[in-house]
Coordinates of C-alpha atoms in Angstrom, one line a residue:
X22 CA 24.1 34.7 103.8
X23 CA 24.7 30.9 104.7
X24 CA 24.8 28.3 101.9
X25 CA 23.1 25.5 102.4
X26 CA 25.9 23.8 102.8
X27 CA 26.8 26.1 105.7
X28 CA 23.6 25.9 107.4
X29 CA 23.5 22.0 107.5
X30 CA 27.0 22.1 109.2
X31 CA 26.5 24.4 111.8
X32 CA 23.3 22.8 112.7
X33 CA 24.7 19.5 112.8
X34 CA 28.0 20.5 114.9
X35 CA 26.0 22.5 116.9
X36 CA 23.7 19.7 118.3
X37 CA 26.7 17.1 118.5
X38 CA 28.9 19.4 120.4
X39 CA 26.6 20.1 123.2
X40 CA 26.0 23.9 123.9
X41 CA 29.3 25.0 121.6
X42 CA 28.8 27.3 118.4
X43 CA 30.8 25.9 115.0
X44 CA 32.7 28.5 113.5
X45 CA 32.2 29.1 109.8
X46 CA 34.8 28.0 108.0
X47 CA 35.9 26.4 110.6
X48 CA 39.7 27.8 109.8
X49 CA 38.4 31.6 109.8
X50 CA 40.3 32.9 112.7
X51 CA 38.5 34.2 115.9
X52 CA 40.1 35.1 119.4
X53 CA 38.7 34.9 122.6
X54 CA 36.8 38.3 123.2
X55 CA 36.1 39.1 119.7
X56 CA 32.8 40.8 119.3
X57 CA 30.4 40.7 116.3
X58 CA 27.3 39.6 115.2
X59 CA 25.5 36.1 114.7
X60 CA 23.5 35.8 111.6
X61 CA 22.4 32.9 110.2
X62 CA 23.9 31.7 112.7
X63 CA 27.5 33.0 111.2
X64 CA 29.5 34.9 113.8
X65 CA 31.6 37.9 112.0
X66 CA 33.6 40.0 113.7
X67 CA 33.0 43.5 114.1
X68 CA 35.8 44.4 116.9
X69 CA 37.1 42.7 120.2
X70 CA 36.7 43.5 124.1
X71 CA 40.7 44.4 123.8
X72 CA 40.6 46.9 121.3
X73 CA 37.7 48.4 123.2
X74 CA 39.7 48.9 125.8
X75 CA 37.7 46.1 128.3
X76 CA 40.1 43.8 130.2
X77 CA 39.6 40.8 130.2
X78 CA 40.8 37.4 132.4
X79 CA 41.3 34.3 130.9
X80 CA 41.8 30.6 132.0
X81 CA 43.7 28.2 129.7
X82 CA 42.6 24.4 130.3
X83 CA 45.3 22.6 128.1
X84 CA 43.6 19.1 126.6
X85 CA 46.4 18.1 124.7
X86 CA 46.5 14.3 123.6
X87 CA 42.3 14.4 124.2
X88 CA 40.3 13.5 121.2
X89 CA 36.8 15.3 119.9
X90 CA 35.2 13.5 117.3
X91 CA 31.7 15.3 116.2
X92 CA 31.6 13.4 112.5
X93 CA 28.2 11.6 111.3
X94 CA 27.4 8.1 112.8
X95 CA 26.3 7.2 109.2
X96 CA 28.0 7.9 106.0
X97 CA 31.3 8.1 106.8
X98 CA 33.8 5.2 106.6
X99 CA 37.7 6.1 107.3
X100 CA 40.1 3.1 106.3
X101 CA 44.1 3.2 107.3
X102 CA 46.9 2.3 105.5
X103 CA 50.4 1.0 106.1
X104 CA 53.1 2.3 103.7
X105 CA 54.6 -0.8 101.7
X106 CA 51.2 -2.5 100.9
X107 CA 48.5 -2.4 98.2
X108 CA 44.9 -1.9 100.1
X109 CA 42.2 -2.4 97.8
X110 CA 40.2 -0.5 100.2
X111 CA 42.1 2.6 100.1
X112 CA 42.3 3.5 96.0
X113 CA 43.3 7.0 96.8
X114 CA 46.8 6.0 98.0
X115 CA 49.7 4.3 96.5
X116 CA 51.8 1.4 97.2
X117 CA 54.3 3.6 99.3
X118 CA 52.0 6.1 100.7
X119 CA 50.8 5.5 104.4
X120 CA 47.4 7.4 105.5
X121 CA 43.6 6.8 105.5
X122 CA 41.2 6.5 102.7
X123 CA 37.5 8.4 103.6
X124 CA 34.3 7.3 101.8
X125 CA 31.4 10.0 102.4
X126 CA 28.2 7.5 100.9
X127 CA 26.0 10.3 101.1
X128 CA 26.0 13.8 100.5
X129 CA 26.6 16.4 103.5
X130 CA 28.3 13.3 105.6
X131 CA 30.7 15.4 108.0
X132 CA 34.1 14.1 109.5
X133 CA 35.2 16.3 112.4
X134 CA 37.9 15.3 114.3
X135 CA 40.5 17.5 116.5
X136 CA 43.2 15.6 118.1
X137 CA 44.3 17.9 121.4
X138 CA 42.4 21.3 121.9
X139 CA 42.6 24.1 124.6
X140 CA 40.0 25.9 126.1
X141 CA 39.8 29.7 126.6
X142 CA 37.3 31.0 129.0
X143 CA 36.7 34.6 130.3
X144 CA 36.3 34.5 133.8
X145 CA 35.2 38.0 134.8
X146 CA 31.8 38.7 133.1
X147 CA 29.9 40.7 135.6
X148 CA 32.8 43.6 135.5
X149 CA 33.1 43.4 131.4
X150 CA 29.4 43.3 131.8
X151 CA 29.7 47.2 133.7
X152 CA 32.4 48.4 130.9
X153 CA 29.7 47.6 128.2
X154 CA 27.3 49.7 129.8
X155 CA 29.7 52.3 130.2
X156 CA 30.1 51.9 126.1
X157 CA 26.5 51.6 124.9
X158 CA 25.7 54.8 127.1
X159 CA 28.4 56.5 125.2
X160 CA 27.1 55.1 121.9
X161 CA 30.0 52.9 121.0
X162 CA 28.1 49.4 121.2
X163 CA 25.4 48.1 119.4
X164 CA 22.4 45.9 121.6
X165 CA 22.6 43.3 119.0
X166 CA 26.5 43.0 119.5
X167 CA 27.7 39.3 121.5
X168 CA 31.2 38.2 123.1
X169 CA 32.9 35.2 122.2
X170 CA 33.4 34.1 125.9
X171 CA 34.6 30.4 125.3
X172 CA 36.7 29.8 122.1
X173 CA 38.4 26.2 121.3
X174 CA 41.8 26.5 119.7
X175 CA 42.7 22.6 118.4
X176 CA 46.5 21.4 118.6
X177 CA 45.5 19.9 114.8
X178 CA 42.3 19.0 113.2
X179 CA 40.6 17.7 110.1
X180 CA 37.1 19.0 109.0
X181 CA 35.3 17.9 106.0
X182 CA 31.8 17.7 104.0
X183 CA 31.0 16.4 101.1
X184 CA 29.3 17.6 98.2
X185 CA 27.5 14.3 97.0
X186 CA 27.5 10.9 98.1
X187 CA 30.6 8.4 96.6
X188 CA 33.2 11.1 97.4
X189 CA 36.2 9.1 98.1
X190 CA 39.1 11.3 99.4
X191 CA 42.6 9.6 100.3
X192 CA 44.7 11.6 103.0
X193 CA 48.4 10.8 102.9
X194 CA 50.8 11.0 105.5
X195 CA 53.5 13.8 104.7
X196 CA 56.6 12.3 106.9
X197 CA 57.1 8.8 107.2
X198 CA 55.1 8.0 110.0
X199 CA 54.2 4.3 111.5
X200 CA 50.7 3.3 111.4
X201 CA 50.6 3.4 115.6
X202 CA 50.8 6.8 115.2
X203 CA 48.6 7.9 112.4
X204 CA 45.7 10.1 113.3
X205 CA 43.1 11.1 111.3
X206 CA 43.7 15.1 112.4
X207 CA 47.7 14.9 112.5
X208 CA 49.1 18.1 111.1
X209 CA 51.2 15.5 108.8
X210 CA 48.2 14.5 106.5
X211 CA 47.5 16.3 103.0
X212 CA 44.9 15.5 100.7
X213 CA 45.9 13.1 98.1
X214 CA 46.0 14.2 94.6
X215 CA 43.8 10.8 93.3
X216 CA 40.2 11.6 95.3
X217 CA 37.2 11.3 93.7
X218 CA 34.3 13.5 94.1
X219 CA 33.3 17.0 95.5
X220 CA 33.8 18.5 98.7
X221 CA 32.4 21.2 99.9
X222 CA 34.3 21.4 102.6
X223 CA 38.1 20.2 103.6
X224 CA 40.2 21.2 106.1
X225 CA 43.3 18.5 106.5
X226 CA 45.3 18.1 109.5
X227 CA 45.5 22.3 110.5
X228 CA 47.6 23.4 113.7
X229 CA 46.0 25.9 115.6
X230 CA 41.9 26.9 114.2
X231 CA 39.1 27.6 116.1
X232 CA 36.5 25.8 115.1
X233 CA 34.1 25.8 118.2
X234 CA 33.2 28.7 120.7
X235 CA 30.5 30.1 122.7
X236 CA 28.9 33.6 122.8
X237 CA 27.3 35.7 124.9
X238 CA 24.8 38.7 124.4
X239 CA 23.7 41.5 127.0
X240 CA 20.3 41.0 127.7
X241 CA 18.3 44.0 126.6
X242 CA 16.8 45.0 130.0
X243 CA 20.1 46.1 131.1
X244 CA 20.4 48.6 128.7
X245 CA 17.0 50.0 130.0
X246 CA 15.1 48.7 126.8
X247 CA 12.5 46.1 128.2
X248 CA 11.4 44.8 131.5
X249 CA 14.0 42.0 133.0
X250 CA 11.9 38.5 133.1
X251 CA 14.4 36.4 134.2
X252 CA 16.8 36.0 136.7
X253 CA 20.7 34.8 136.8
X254 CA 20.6 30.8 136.5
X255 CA 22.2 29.6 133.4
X256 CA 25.5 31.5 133.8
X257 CA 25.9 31.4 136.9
X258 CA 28.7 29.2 137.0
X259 CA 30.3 31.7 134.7
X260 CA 30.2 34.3 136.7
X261 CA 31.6 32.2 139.9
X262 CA 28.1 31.8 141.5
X263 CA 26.2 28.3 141.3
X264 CA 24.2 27.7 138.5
X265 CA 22.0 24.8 140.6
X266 CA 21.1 28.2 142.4
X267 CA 18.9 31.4 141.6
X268 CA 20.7 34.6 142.3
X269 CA 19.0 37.6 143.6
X270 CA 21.1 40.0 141.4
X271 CA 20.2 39.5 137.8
X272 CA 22.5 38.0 135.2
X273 CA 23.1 40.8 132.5
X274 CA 24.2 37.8 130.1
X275 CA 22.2 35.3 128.2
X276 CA 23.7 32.6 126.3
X277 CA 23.1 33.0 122.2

């Protein structure tokens, strides 16, 4: 079950990333056609489309260099730092430290930030979309069961909550780094040893996570368990058809 916590992220990611699913943690690892359940709206993984045996084909879009920033407009302050210099503005570093100093003023304040990401989409749906069938008519998939069909892999990120308001949490620079370079998700941050306050969640600078995705589930008419009501529209763009355009042939996916 979701902690409160837990629940207050993913509803808060979810709505600021636009149609994409937060992962939680946001390091737990998933792959592009792993299959599971959602609840609470917690994705676990119960197998994948490859071990099943379903092929699958996937486009890569490479956004390297982009930046997605999903962190609260209010209660989050990030302040850099040069190495050389005393900042009273950034306590949690020291005089020859370079890095950033984050104050969360209020509890459950978020900073999300991945600097460079790719994309993983599967492309061929409506023939996976056959092979499931094939399974749950040979008993070896559950109804209930969805497919991760979008997954984004960041080059680096940092992802953080905070427990309570007047957390103050200094991120230091590992290598020595100039301050045109420093980024708040750069895979050469750690957490400082002098923050204040709890976190109840902190992920600095991690290569390679997946901290977003989208899912898919079968709808349950095509399993012969209810009466189809609607028609392919929302996916169609997944499946290589128009989504401004209704298809005759209905869509076996719905978006969860």
């Amino acid at each position: 079950m979701a902690t409160n916590a837990a629940k207050f992220y993913l509803k808060e990611i979810r709505e600021k990333s636009v149609g994409y699913r937060p992962n939680w943690e946001p390091n737990k690892p998933l792959r592009i056609g792993d299959v599971g359940i959602l609840e609470d709206d917690v994705f676990t993984v119960m197998g994948s489309l490859e071990k099943m045996g379903i092929p699958m084909e996937v486009r890569v879009d490479d956004k390297a260099g982009e930046v997605w920033d999903l962190s609260s407009e209010n209660g989050v302050e990030v302040k850099t730092k040069a190495k050389g210099k005393m900042d009273p503005a950034t306590p949690a570093l020291n005089e020859m430290e370079a890095g950033f100093n984050v104050e969360f003023k209020k509890e459950k304040s978020i900073l999300f930030r991945i600097n460079g990401y790719k994309s993983h989409l599967i492309e061929n749906l409506m023939s996976i979309s056959k092979e499931i069938k094939k399974q749950y008519e040979n008993g070896d998939w559950d109804e209930d069961w969805v497919v991760i069909n979008e997954l984004i892999e960041a080059d680096s990120a940092t992802i953080m909550m905070s427990s309570e308001g007047g957390v103050s949490v200094g991120l230091k620079a590992k290598a020595d780094v100039g301050l045109e370079k420093l980024d708040i998700a750069d895979a050469n941050l750690e957490l400082g040893v002098d923050s204040r306050g709890k976190l109840a969640l902190s992920i600095v600078g991690k290569e390679g996570i997946t901290p977003l995705f989208r899912a898919v589930g079968i709808k349950k008419s095509f399993f012969g368990l209810g009466k189809a009501s609607v028609k392919s529209r929302d996916l169609g763009s997944l499946l290589g058809g128009d989504e401004e355009e209704e298809q005759e042939e209905e869509n076996p996916f719905e978006e969860i």
